[in-house]
PDB file of C-alpha atoms in Angstrom:
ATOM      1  CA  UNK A   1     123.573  92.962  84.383  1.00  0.00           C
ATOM      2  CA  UNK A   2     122.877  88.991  83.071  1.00  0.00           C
ATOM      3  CA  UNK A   3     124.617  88.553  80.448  1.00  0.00           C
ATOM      4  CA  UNK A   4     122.898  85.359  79.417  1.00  0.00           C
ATOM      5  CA  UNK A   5     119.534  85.296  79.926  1.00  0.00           C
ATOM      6  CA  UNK A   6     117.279  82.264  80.000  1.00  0.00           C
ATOM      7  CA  UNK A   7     113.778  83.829  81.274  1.00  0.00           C
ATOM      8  CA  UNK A   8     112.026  80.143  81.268  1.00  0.00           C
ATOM      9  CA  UNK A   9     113.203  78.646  84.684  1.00  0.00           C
ATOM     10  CA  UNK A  10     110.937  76.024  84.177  1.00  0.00           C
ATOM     11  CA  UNK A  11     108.676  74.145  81.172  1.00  0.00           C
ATOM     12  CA  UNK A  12     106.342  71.276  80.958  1.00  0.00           C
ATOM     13  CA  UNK A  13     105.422  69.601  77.160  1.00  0.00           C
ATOM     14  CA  UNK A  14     104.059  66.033  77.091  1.00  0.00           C
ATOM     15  CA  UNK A  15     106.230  63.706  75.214  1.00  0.00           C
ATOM     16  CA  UNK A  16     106.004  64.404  71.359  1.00  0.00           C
ATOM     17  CA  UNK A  17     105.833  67.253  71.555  1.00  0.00           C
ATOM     18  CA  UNK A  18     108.223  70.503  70.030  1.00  0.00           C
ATOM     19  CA  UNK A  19     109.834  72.545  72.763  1.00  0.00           C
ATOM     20  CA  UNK A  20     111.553  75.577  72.286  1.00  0.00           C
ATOM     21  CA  UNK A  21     113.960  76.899  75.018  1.00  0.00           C
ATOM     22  CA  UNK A  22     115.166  80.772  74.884  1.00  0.00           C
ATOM     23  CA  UNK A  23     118.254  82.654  75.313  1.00  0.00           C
ATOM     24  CA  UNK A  24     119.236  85.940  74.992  1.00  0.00           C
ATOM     25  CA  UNK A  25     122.367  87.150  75.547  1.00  0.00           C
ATOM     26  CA  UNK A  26     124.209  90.780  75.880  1.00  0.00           C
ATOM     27  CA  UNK A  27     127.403  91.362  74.310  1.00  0.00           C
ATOM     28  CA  UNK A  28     129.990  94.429  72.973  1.00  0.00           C
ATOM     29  CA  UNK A  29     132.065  92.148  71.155  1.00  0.00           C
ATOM     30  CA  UNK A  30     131.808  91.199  67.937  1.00  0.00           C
ATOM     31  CA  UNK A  31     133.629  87.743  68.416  1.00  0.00           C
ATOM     32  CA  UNK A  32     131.886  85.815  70.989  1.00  0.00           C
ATOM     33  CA  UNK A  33     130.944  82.236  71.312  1.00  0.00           C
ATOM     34  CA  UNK A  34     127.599  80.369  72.285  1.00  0.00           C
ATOM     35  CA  UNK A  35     126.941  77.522  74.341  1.00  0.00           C
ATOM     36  CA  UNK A  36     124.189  75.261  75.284  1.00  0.00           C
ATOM     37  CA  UNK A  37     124.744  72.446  78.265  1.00  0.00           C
ATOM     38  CA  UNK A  38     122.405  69.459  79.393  1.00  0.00           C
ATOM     39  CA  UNK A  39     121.846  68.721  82.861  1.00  0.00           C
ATOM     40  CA  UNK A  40     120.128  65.578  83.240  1.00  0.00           C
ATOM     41  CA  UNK A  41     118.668  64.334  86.858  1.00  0.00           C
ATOM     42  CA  UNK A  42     121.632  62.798  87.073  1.00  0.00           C
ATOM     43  CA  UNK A  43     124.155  65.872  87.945  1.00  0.00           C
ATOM     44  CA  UNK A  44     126.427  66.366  84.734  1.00  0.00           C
ATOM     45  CA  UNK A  45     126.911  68.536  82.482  1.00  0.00           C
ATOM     46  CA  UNK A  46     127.067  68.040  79.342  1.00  0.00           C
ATOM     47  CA  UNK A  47     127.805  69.893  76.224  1.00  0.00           C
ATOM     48  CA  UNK A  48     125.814  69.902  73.178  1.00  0.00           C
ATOM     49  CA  UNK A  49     126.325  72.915  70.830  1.00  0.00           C
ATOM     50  CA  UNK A  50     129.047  75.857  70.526  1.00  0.00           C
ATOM     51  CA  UNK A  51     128.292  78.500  67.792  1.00  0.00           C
ATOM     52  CA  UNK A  52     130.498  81.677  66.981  1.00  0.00           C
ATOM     53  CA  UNK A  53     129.187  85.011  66.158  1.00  0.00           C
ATOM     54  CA  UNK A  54     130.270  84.712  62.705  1.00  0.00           C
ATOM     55  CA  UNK A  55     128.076  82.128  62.092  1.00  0.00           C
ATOM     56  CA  UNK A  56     124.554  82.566  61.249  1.00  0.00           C
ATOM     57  CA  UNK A  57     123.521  79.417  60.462  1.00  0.00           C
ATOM     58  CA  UNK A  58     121.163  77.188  62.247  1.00  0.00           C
ATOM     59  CA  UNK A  59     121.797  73.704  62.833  1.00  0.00           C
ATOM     60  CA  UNK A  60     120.477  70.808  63.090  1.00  0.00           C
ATOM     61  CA  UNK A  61     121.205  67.330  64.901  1.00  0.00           C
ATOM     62  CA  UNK A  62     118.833  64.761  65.252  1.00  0.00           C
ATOM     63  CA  UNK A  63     115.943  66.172  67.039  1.00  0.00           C
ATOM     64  CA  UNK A  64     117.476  69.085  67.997  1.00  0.00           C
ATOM     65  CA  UNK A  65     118.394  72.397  66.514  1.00  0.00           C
ATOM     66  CA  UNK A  66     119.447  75.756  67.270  1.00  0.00           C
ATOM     67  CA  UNK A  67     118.270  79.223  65.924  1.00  0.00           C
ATOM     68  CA  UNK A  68     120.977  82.182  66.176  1.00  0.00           C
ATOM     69  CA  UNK A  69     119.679  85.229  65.572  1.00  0.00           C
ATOM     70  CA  UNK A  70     122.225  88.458  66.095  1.00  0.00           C
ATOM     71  CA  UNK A  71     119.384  90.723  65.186  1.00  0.00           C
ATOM     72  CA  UNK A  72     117.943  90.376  68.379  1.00  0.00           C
ATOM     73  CA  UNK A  73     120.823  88.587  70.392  1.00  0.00           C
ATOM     74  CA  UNK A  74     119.227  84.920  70.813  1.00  0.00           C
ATOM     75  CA  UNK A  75     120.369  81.541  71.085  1.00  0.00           C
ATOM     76  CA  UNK A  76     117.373  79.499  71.234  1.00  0.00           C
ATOM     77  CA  UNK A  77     116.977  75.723  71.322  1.00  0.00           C
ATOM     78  CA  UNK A  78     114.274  73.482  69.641  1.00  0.00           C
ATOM     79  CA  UNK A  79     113.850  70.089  70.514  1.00  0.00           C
ATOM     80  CA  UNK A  80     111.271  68.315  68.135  1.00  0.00           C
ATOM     81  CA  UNK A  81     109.398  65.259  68.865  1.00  0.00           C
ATOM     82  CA  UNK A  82     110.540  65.388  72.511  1.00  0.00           C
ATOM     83  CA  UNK A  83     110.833  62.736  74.916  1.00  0.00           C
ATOM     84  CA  UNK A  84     111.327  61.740  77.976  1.00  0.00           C
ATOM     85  CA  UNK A  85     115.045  61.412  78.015  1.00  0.00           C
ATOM     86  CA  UNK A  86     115.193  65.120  77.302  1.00  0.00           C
ATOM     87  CA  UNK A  87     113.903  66.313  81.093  1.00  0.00           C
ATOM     88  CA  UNK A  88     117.240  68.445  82.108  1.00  0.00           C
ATOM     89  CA  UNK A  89     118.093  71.437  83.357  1.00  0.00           C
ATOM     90  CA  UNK A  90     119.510  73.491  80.299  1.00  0.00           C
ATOM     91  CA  UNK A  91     122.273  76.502  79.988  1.00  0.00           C
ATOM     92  CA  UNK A  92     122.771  78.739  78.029  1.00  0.00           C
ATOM     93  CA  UNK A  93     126.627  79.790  77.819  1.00  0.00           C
ATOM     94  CA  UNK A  94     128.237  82.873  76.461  1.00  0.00           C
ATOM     95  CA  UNK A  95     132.432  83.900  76.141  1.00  0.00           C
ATOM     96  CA  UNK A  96     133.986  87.203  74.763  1.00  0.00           C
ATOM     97  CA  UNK A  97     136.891  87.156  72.635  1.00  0.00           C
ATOM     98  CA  UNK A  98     138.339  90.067  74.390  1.00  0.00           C
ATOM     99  CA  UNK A  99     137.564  89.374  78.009  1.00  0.00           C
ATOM    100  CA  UNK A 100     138.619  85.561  77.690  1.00  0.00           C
ATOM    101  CA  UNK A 101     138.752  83.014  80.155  1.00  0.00           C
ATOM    102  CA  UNK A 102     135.204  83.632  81.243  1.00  0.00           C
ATOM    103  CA  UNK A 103     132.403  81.621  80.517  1.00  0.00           C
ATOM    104  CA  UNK A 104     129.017  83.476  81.258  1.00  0.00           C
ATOM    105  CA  UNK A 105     126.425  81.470  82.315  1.00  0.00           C
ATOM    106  CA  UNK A 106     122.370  81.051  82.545  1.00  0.00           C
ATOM    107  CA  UNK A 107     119.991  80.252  85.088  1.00  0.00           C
ATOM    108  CA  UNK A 108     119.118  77.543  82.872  1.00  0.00           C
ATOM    109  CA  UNK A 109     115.836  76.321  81.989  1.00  0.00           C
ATOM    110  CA  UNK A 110     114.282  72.962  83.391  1.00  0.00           C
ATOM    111  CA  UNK A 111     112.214  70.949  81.299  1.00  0.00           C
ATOM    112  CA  UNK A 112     109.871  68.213  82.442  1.00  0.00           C
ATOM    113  CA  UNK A 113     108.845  65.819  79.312  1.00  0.00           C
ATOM    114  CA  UNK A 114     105.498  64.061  80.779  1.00  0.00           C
ATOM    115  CA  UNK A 115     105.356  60.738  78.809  1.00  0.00           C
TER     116      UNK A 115
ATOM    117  CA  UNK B   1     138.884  57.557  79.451  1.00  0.00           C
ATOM    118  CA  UNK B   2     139.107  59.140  82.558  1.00  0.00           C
ATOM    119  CA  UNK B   3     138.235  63.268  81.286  1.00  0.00           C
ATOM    120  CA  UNK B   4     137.866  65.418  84.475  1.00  0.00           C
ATOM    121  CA  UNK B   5     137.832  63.943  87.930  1.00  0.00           C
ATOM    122  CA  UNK B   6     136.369  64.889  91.065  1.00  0.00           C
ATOM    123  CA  UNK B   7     136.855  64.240  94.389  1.00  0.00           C
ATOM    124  CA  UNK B   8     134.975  63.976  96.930  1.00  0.00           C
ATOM    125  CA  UNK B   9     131.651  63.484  95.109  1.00  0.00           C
ATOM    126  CA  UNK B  10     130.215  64.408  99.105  1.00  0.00           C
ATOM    127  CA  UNK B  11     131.195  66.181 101.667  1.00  0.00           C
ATOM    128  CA  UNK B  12     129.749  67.957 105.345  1.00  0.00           C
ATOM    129  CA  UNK B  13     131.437  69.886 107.110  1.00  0.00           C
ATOM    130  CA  UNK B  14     131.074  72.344 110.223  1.00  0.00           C
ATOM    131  CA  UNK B  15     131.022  76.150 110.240  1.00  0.00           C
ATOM    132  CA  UNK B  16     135.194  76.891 110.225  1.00  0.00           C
ATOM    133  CA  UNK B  17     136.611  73.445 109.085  1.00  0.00           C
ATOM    134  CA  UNK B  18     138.858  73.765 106.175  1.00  0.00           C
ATOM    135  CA  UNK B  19     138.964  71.145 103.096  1.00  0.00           C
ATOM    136  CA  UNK B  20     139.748  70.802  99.365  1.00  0.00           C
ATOM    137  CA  UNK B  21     138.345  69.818  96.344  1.00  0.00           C
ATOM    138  CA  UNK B  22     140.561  67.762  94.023  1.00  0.00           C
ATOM    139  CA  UNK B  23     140.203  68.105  90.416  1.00  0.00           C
ATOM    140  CA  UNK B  24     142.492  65.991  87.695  1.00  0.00           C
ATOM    141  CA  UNK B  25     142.164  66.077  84.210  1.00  0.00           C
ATOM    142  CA  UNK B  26     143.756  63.739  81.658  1.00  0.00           C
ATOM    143  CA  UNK B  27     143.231  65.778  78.288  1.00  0.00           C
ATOM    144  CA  UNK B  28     146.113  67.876  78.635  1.00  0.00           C
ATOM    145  CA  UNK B  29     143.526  70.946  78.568  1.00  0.00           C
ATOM    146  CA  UNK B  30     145.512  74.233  79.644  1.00  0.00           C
ATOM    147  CA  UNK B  31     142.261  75.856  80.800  1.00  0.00           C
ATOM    148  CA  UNK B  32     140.597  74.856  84.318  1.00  0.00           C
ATOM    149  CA  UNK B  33     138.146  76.235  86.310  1.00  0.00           C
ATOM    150  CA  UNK B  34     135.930  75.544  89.279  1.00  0.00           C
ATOM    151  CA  UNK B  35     131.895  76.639  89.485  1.00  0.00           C
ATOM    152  CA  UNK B  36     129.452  76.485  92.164  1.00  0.00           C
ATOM    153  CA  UNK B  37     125.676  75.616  91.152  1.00  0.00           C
ATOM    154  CA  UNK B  38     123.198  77.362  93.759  1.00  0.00           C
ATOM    155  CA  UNK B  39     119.507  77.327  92.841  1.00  0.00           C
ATOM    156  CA  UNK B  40     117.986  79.277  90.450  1.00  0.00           C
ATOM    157  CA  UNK B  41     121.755  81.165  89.938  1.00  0.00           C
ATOM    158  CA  UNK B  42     123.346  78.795  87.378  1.00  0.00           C
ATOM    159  CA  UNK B  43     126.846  78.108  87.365  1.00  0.00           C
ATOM    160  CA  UNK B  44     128.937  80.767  88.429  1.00  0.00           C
ATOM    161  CA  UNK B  45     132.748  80.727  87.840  1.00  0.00           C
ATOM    162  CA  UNK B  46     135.121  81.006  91.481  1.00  0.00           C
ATOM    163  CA  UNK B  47     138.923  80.955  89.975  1.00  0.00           C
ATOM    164  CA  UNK B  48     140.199  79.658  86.947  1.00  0.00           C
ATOM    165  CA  UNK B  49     143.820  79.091  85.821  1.00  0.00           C
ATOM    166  CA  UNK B  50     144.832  79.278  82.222  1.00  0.00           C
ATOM    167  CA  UNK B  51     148.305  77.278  82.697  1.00  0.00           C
ATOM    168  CA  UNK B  52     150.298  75.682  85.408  1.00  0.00           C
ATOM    169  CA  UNK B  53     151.236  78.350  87.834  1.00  0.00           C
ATOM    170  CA  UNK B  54     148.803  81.033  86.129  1.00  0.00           C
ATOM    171  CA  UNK B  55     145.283  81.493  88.732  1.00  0.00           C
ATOM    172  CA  UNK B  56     143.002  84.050  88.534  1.00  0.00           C
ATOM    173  CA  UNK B  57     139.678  84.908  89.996  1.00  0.00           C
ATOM    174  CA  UNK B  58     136.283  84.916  88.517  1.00  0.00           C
ATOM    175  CA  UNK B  59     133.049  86.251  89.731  1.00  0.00           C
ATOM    176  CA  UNK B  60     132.703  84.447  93.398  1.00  0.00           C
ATOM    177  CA  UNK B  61     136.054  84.215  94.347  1.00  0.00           C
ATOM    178  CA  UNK B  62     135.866  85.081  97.970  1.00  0.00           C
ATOM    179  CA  UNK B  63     136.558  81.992 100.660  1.00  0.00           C
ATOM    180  CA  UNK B  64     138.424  80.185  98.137  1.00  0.00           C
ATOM    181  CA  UNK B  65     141.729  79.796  96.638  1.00  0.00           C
ATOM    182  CA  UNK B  66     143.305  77.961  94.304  1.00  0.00           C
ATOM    183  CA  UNK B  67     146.677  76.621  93.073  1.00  0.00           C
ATOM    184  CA  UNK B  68     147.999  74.857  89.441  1.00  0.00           C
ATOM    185  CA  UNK B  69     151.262  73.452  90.251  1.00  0.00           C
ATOM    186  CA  UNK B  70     150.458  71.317  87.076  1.00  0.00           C
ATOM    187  CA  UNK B  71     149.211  71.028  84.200  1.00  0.00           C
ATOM    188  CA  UNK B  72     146.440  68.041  85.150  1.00  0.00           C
ATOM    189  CA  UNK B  73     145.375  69.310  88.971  1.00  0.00           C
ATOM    190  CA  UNK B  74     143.368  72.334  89.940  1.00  0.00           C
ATOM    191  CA  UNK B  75     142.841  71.716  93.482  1.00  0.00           C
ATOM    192  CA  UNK B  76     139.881  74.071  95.105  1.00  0.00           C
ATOM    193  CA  UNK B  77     140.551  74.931  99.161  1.00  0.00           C
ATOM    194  CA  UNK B  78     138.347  76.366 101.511  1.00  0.00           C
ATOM    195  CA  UNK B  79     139.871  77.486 104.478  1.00  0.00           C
ATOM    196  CA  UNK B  80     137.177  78.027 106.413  1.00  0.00           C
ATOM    197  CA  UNK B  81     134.433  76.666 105.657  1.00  0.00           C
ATOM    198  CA  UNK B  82     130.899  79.054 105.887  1.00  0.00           C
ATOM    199  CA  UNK B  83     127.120  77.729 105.556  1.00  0.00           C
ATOM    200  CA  UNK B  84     126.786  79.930 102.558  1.00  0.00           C
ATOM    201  CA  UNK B  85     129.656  78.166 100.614  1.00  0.00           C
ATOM    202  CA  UNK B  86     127.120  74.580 100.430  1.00  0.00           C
ATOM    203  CA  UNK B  87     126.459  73.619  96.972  1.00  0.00           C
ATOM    204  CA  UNK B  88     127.380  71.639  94.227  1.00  0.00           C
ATOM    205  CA  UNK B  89     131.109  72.678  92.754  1.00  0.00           C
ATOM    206  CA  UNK B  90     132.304  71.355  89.400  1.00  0.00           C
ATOM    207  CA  UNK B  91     135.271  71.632  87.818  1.00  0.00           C
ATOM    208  CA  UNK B  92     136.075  72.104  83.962  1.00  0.00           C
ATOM    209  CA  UNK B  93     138.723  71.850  81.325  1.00  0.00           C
ATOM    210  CA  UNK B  94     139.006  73.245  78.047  1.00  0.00           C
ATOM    211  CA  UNK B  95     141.234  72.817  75.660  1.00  0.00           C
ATOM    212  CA  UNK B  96     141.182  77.009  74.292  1.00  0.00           C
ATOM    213  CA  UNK B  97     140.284  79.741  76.456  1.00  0.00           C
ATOM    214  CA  UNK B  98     137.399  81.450  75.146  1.00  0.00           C
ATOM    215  CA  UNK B  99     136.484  78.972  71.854  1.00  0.00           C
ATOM    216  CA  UNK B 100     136.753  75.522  72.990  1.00  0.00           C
ATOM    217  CA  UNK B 101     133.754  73.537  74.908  1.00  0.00           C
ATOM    218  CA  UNK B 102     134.183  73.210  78.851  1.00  0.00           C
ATOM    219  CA  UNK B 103     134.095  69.499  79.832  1.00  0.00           C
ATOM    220  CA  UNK B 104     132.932  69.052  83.110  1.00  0.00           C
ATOM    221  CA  UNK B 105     133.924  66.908  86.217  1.00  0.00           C
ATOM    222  CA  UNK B 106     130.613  65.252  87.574  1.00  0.00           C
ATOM    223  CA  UNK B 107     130.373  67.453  90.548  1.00  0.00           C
ATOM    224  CA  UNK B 108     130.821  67.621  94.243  1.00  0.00           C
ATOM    225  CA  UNK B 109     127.698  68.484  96.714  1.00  0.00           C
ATOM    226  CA  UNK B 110     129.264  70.356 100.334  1.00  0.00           C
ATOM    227  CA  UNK B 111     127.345  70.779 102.876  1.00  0.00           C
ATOM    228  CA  UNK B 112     128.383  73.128 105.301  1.00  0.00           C
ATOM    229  CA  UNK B 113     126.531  72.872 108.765  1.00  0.00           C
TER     230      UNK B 113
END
């Protein structure tokens, strides 16, 4: 079974607008970590957010924020205002305390920002 | 500023040819791994090493191995070399297992013909 799922393989918004990308994730332990990971056109990865399960808090960072929700096991990123600099591919990371050493993975989500 | 290194960034090879993927990293990290990014299947981990001399294997292991005779190299081998093993590999550091963020090499496209 996915662990991380991120059912939007792809989205289109024209520049300005809010975006929201989803991720829901399946878990038995009750320390875990989140992840989300850019992908621009240009091939790397980078990283953006880590969140534990201990924290409920959303956060915010510029134009971008982040909605954990352990009720119903989601990770989910907002991008407001979006533009054109935010087409990517993005993941959607999980890792268990107790199995360690793994990071879990999503298909990630491409977004297209049309300017 | 060099973080994690790869080389080559591009490689073909034929059906059976055997190669390797260097990796370096220059942030002391304990924690390496290598990924391969197919289409539609994210990343998904191959081996990963914890410490110098400590490998293990993660989901898609098979046709690869892997070696950590250091702390800053994690060198990924194919031995021989199948068309179902092209796509993009990157390698990772971390500096904690589980906790820390993985910083990424910039990735290495095989082709395997």
């Amino acid at each position: 079974a996915q662990k991380v799922t991120q059912a939007q393989t792809e989205i289109s918004v024209v520049e300005k607008e809010d975006v929201t990308l989803d991720c829901v994730y399946e878990t038995r332990d009750t320390t875990y970590y989140l992840f989300w990971y850019k992908q621009p056109p240009s091939g790397e990865l980078v990283f953006l957010i880590r969140r534990n399960s201990f924290d409920e808090q959303n956060e915010i960072s510029g134009r971008y924020s982040w909605n954990f929700q352990k009720s119903t096991s989601s990770f989910n990123f907002t991008i407001t205002a979006s533009q054109v600099v935010d087409s990517a591919v993005y993941f959607c990371a999980l890792s268990e305390a107790r199995s360690g050493n793994q990071f879990y993975f999503g298909t990630g989500t491409s977004l297209t920002v049309i300017p | 500023n060099a973080g994690v290194t790869q080389t080559p960034k591009f490689q073909v090879l034929k059906t059976g040819q055997s190669m390797t993927l260097q990796c370096a990293q220059d942030m002391n990290h304990e924690y390496m791994s290598w990924y391969r990014q197919d289409p539609g299947m994210g990343l998904r981990l191959i081996h990963y090493s914890v410490g110098a001399g400590i490998t293990d294997q993660g989901e898609v292991p098979n046709g690869y191995n892997v070696s950590r005779s250091t702390t800053e190299d994690f060198p990924l081998r194919l031995l021989s070399a199948a068309p179902s093993q092209t796509s993009v590999y990157f390698c990772a550091s971390s500096w904690d297992f589980n906790t820390g963020e993985l910083f990424f090499g910039e990735g290495s496209r095989l082709t395997v013909l």
